[in-house]
CSV table of C-alpha atoms in Angstrom, one decimal:
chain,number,residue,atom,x,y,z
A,15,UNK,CA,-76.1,-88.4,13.7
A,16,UNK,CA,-72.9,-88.0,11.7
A,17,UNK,CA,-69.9,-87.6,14.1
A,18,UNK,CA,-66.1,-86.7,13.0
A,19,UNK,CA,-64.4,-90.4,13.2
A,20,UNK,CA,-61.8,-89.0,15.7
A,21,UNK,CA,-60.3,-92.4,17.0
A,22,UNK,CA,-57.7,-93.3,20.0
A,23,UNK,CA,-54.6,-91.6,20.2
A,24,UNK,CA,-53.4,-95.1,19.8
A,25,UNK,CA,-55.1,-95.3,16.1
A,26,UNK,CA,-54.1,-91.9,15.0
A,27,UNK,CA,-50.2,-92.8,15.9
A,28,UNK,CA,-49.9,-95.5,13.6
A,29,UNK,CA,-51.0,-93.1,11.0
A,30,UNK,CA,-49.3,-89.6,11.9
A,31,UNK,CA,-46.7,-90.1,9.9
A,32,UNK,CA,-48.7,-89.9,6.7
A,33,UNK,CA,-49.8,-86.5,7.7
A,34,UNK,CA,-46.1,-85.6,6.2
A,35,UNK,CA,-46.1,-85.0,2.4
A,36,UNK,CA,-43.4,-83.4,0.0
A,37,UNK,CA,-45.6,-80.0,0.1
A,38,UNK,CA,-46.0,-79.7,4.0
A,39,UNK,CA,-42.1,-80.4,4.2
A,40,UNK,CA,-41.2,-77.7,1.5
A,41,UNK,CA,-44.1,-75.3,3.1
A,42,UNK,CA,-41.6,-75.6,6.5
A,43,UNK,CA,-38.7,-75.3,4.5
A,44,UNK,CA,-39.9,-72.0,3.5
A,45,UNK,CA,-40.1,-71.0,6.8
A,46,UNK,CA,-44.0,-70.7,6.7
A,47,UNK,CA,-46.7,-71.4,8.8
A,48,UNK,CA,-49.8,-73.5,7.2
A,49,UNK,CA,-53.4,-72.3,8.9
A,50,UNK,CA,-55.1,-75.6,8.9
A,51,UNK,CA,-58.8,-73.9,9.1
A,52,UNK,CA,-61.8,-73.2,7.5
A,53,UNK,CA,-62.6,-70.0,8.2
A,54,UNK,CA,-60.1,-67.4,8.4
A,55,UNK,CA,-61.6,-63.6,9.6
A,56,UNK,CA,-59.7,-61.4,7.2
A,57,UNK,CA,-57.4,-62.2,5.3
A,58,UNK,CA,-56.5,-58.5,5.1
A,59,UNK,CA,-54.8,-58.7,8.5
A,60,UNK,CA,-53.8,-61.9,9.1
A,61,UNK,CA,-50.4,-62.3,10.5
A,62,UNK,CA,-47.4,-63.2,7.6
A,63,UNK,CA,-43.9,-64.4,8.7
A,64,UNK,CA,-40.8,-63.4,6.5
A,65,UNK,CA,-40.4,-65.2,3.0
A,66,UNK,CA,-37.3,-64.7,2.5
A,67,UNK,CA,-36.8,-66.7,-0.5
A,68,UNK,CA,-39.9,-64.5,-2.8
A,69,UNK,CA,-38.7,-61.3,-1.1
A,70,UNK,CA,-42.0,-60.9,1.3
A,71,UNK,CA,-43.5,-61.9,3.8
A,72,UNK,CA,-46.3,-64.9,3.2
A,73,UNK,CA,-49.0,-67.5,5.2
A,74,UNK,CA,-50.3,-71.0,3.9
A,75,UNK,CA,-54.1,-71.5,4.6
A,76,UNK,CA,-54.9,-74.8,4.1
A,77,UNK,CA,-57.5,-77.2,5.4
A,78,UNK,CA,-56.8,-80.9,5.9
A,79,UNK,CA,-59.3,-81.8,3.7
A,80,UNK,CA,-58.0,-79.7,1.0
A,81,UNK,CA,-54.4,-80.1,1.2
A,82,UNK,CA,-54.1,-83.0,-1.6
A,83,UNK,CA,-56.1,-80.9,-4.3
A,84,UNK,CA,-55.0,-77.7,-4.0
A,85,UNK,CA,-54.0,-74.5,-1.8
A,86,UNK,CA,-53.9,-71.2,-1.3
A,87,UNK,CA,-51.8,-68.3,0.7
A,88,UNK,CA,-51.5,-64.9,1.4
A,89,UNK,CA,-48.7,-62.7,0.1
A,90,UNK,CA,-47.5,-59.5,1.4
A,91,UNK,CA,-44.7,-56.7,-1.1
A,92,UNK,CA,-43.2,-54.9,0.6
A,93,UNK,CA,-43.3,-51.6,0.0
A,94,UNK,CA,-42.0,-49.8,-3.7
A,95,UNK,CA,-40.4,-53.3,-3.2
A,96,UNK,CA,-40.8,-56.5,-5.3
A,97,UNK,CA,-40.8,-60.4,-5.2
A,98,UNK,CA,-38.2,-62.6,-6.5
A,99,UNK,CA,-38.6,-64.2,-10.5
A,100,UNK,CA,-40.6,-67.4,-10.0
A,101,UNK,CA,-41.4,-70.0,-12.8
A,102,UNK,CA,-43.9,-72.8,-11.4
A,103,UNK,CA,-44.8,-76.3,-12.8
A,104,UNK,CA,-48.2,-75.3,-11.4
A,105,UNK,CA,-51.3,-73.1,-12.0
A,106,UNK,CA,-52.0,-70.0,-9.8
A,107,UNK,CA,-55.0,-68.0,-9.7
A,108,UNK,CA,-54.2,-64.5,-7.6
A,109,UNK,CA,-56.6,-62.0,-6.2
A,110,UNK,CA,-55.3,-58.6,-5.1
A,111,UNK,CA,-56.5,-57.1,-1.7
A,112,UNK,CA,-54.7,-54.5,-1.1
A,113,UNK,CA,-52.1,-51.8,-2.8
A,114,UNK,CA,-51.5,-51.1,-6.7
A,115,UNK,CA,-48.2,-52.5,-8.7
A,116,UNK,CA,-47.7,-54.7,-11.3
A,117,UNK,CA,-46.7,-57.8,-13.1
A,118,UNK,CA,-44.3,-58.8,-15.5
A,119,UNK,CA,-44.8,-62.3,-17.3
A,120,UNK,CA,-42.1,-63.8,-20.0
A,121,UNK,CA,-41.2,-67.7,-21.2
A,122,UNK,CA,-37.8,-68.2,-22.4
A,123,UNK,CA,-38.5,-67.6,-26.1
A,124,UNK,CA,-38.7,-64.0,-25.4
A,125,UNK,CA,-42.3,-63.5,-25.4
A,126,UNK,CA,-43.2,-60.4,-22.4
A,127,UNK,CA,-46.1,-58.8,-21.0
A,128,UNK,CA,-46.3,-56.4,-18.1
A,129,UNK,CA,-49.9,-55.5,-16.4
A,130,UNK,CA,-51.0,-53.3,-13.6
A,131,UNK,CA,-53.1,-54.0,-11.2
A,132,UNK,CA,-55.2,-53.0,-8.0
A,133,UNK,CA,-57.6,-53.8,-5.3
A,134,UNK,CA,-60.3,-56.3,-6.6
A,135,UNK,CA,-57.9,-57.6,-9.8
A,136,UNK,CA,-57.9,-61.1,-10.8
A,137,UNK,CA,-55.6,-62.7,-13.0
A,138,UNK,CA,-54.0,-66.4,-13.5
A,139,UNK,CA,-50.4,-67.2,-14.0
A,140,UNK,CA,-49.6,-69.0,-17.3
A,141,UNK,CA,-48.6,-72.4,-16.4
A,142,UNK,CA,-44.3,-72.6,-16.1
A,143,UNK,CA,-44.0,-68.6,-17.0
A,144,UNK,CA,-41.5,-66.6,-15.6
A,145,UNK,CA,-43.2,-63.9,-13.4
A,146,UNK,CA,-42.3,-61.3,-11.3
A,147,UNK,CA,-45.1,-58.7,-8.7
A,148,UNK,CA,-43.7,-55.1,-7.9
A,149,UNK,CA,-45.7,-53.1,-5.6
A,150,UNK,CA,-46.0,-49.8,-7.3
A,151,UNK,CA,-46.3,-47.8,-3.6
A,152,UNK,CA,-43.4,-46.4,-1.5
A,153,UNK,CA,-45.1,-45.9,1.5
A,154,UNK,CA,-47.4,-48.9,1.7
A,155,UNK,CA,-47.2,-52.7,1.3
A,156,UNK,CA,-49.0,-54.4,-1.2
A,157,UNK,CA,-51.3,-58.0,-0.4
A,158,UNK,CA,-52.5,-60.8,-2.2
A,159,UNK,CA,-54.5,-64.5,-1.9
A,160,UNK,CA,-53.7,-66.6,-4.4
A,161,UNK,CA,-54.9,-70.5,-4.7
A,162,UNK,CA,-52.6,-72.7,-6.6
A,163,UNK,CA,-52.5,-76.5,-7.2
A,164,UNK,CA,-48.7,-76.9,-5.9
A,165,UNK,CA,-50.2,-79.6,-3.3
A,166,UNK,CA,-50.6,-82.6,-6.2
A,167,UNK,CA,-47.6,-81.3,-8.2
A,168,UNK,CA,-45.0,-81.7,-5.6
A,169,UNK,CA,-46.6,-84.4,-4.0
A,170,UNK,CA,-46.0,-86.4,-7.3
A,171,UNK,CA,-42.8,-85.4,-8.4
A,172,UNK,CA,-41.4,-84.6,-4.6
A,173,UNK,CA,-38.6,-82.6,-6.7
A,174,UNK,CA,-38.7,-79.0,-5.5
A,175,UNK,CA,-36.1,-77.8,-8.1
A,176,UNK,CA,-38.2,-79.8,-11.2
A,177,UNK,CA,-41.5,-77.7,-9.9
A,178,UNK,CA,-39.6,-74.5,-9.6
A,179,UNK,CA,-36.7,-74.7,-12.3
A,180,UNK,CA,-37.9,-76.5,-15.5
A,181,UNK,CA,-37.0,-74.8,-18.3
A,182,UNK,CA,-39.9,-75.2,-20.7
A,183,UNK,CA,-42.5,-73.0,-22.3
A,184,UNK,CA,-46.5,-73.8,-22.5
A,185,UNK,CA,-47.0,-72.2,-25.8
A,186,UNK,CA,-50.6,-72.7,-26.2
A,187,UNK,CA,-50.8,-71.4,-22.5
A,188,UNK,CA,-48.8,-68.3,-22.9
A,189,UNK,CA,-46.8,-67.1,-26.2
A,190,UNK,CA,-46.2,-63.6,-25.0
A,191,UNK,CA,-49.5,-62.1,-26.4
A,192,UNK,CA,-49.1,-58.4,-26.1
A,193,UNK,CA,-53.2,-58.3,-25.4
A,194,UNK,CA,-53.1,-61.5,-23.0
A,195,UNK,CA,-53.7,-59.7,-19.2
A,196,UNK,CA,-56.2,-57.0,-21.5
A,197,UNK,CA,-59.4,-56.7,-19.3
A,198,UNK,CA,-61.1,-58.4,-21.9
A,199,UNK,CA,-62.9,-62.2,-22.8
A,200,UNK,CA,-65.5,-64.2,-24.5
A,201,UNK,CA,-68.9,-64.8,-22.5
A,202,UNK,CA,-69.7,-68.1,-22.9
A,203,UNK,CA,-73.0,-69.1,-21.2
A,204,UNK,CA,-71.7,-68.3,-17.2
A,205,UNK,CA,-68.7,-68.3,-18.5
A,206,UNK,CA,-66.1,-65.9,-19.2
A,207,UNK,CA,-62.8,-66.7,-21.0
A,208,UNK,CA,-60.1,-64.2,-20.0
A,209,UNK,CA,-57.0,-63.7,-18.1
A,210,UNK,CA,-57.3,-60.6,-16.5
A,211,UNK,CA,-60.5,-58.9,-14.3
A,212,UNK,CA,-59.6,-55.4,-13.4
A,213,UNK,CA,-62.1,-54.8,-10.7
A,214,UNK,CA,-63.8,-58.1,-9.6
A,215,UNK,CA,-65.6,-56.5,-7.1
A,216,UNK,CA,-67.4,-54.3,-9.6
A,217,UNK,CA,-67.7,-57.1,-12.8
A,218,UNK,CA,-70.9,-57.0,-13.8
A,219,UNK,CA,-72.7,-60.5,-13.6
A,220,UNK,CA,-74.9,-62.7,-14.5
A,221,UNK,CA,-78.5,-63.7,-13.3
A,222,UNK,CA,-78.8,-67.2,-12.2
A,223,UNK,CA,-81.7,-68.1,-10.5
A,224,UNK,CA,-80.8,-71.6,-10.0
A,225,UNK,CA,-78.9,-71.0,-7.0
A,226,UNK,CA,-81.7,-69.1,-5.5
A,227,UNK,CA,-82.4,-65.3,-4.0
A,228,UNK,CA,-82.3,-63.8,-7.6
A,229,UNK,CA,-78.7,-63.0,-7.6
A,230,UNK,CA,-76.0,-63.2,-9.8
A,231,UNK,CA,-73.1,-65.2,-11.1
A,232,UNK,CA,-70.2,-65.5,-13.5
A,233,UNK,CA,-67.6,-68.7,-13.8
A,234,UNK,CA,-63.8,-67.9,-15.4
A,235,UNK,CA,-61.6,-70.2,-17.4
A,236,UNK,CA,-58.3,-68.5,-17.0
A,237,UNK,CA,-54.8,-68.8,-18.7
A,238,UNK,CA,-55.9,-72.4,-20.2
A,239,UNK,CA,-55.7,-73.8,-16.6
A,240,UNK,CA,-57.5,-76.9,-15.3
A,241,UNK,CA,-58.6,-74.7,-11.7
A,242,UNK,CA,-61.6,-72.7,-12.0
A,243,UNK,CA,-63.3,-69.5,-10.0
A,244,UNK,CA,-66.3,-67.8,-9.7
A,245,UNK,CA,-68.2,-65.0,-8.7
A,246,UNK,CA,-71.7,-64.7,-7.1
A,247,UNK,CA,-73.8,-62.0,-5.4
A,248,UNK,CA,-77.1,-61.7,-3.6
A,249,UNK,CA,-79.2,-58.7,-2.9
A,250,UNK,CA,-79.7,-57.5,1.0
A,251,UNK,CA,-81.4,-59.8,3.2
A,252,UNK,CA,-81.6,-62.9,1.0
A,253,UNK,CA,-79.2,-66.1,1.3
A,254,UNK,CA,-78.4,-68.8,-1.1
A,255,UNK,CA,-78.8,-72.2,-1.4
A,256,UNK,CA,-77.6,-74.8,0.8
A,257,UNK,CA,-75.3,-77.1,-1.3
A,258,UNK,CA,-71.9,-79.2,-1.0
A,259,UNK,CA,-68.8,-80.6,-2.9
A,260,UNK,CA,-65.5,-81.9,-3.1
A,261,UNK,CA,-62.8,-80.0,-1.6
A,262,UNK,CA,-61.0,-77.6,-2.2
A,263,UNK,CA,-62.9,-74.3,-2.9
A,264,UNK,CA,-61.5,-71.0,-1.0
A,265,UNK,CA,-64.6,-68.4,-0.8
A,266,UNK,CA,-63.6,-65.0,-0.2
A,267,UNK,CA,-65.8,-62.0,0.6
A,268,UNK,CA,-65.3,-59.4,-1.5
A,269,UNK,CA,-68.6,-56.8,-0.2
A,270,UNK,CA,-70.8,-57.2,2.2
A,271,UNK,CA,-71.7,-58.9,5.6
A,272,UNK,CA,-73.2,-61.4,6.6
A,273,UNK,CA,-72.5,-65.1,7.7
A,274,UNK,CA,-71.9,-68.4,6.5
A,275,UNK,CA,-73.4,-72.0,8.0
A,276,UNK,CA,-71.3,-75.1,7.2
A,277,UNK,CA,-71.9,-78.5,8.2
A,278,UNK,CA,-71.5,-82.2,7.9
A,279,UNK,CA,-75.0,-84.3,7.0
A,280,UNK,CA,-76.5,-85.0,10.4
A,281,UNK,CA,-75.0,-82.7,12.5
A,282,UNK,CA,-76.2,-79.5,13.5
A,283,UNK,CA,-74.7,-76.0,11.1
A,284,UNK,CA,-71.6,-74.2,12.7
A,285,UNK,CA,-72.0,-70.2,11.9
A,286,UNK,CA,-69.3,-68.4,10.4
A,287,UNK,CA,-69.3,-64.2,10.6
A,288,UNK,CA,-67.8,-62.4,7.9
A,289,UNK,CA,-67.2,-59.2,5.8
A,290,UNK,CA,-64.9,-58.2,3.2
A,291,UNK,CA,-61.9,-60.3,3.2
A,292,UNK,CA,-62.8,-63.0,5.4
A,293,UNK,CA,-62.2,-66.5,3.8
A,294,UNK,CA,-64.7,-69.4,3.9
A,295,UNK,CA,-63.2,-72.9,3.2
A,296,UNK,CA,-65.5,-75.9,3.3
A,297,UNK,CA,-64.7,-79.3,3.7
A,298,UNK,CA,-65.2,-82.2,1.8
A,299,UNK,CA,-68.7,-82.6,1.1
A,300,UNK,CA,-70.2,-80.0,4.2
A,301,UNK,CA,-73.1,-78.6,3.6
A,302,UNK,CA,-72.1,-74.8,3.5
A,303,UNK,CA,-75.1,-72.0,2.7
A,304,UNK,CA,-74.3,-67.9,2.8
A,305,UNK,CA,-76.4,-65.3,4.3
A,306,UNK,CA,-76.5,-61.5,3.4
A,307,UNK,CA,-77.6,-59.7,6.7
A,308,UNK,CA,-75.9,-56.3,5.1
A,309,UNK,CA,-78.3,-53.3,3.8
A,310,UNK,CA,-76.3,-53.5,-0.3
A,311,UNK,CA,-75.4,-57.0,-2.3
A,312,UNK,CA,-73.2,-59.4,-0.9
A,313,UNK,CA,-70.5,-61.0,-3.3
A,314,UNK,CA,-67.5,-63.4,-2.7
A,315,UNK,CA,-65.1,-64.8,-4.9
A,316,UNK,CA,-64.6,-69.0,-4.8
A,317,UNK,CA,-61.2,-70.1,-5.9
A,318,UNK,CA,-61.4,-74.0,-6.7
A,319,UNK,CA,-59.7,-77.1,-8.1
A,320,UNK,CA,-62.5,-78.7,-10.4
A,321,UNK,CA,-62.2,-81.4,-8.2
A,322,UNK,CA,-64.6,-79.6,-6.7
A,323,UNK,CA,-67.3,-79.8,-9.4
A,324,UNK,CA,-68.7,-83.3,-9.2
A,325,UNK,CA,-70.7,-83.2,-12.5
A,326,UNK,CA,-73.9,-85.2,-14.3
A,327,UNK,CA,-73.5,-86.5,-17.2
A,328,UNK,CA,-74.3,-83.3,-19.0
A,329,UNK,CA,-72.1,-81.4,-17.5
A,330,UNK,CA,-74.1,-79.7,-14.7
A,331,UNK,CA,-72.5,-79.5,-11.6
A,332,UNK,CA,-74.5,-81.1,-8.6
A,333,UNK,CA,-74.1,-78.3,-6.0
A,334,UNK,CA,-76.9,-77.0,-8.7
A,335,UNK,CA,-79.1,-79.6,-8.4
A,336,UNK,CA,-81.8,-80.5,-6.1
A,337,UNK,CA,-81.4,-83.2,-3.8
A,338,UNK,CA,-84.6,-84.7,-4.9
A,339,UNK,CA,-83.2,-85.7,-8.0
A,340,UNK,CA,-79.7,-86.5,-7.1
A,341,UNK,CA,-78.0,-83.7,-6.4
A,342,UNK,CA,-76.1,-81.4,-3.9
A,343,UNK,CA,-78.7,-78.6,-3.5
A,344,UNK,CA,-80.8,-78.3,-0.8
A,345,UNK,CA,-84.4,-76.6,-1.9
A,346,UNK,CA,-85.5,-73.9,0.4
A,347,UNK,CA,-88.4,-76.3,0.8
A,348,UNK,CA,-86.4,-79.1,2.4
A,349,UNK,CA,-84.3,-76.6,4.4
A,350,UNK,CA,-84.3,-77.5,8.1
A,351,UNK,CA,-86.4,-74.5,10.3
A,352,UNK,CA,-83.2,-73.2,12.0
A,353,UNK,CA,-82.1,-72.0,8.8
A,354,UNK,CA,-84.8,-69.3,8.5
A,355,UNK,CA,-85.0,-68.9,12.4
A,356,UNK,CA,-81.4,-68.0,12.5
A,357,UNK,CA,-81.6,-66.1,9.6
A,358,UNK,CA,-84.8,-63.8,10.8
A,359,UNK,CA,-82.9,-63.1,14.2
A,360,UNK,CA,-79.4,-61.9,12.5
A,361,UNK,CA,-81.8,-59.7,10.4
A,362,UNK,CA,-83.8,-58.3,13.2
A,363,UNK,CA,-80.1,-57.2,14.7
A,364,UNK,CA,-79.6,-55.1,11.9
A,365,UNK,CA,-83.4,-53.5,12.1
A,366,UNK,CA,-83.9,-55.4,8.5
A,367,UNK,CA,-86.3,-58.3,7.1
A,368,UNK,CA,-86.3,-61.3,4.9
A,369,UNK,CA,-86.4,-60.5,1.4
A,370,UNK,CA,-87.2,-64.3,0.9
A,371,UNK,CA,-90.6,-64.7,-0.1
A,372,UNK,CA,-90.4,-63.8,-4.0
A,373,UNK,CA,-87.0,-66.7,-3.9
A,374,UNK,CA,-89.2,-69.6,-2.1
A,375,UNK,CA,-92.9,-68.6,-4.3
A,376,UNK,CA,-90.2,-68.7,-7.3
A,377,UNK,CA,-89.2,-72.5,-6.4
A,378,UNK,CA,-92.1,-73.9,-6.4
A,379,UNK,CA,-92.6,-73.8,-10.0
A,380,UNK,CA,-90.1,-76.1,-10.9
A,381,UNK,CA,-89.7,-77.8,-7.9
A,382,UNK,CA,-89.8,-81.7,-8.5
A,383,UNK,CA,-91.4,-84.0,-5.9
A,384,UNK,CA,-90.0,-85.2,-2.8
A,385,UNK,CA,-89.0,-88.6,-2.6
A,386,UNK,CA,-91.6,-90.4,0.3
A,387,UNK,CA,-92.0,-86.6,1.1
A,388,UNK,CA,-89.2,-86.2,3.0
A,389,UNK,CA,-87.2,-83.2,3.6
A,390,UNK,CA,-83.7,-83.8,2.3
A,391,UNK,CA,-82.0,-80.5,4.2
């Protein structure tokens, strides 16, 4: 059984000081707190400290095993207030959660563009612009979650004013398109090129069966960036795939309920409740597999580094491919029996039942042979 190489206090010692890195430094310095967990209830409530710097008040959530790759934290404007300028050597992708305002993006040749937004928008930061978030409410604040790559930025350069005060315009990132935050794009395949989603909670998606339980999908390429999102959704009483990969990826629920099971090979799943805002964070290569037990869809939202997305060599990402052939995917015919056991009892709470059948007969059509016949869950 896989176990979670905690050694001596002895061991750790010799080591604790390389827990210490140019972004956890400048994350104190901020006066901010870092949540170092994986599963965070709702992000709509959890508690912010003053950020006096930006002009709000802010949180860092950030696992261990995802604090090299990437991050992400929660932002709170106050109310018909604003945050201070900001330009970033670093790529920021930004769900709202709560509250309407807007955004005002320029670069230093002069190019500007202002958007609003509201509850369920998505939108990317062009790398280095200058940026500024105005709640448009007087008698409420406004929230957001953002996941940024800061982590590997500052870590290299370990120059806080070269991150934040580099005068230098990305171009081919951002040129001061008037139609650049329109709530438009180019579907390519799963994915969709654009820098602004209005209503992500409401984009239509779609299907990908690979993934299992008929639901559907959509991937985003946004503002030229090297970090990556996506959607997915699955109807009532179904559940996805078991799959895992690199670190890094922040899943939050944007409809729903339901619960999520995560877990390192050989050790038995830990269960994770959640609803609309809660945020899921796997580890580094944990199994992790989500369960609607809700009576409508259930969709979340995964911000990632593409760390993330260890890839074949076409492309295909291996948290979409069965583990009989080499990948990350676990078939609902290798899944261990506490899987559906657990899942039929959190059903039979709500008075529902599986909606599984039509996912597992559809399998078996393409399913490739087991290796020895055993189950790889």
């Amino acid at each position: 059984m896989a176990k979670d190489a905690i050694v001596d206090d002895k061991l750790a010692a010799k080591f604790a000081t390389e827990k210490d890195s140019p972004y956890t430094r400048w994350v104190a310095a901020e006066g901010l707190d870092i949540i170092a967990a994986h599963y965070v209830p709702d992000l709509r409530t959890v508690e912010l400290k003053p950020w006096e710097r930006r002009g709000g008040r802010g949180v860092f959530i950030n696992h261990e095993a995802t604090r090299t790759s990437n991050d992400c934290y929660v932002c709170e404007i106050p109310a018909g207030g604003k945050l201070a300028p900001q330009r970033q050597l670093f790529e920021e992708m930004i769900l709202v959660l709560d509250g309407h305002g807007s955004t005002r993006v320029w670069n230093d040749a002069g190019g500007e563009v202002s958007f609003e937004w509201g509850p369920g928008s998505l939108f990317a930061i062009p790398l280095n612009a200058n940026h500024q978030h105005f709640n448009g409410a007087g008698n409420a604040p406004a929230r957001f979650v953002s996941s940024t790559n800061l982590p590997p930025t500052l870590n290299l350069y370990d120059d806080v004013d070269f991150v934040f005060g580099t005068k230098y315009d990305f171009p081919n990132r951002f040129n001061g398109e008037p139609d650049y935050f329109s709530p438009q794009g180019e579907q390519k395949g799963l994915l969709l090129d654009t820098n602004f989603v209005a209503d992500a909670v409401n984009l239509p998606l779609i299907e990908a069966k690979e993934r299992g339980a008929g639901g559907g999908h959509i991937r985003f390429a946004m503002a030229k960036g090297s970090m990556n999102s996506h959607i997915s959704q699955f109807p009532t009483a179904t559940y996805k795939k078991g799959h895992r990969h690199g670190p890094g990826a922040h899943v939050i629920i944007l409809s729903g309920e339901g619960y999520s099971l995560m877990w390192p090979e050989g050790e038995e799943p830990r269960r994770y409740d959640w609803g609309p805002g809660s945020l899921i964070v796997p580890p580094n290569m944990w199994f992790h597999q989500h369960f609607n037990t809700s009576s409508a869809p259930s969709r979340y939202l995964a911000f990632k580094h593409e760390v993330v997305s260890m890839r074949n060599a076409q492309g295909v990402p291996k948290a979409w491919i069965s583990r009989r052939i080499g990948g990350d995917q676990i078939d609902y015919a290798d899944e261990a029996p506490v899987v559906r056991d657990t899942f039929r009892e959190a059903l039979a709470r709500q008075g529902l039942t599986p909606a599984m059948d039509a996912a597992y007969e559809a399998e078996l059509a393409d399913l490739p042979p087991a290796p020895g016949g055993a189950r790889l869950g």
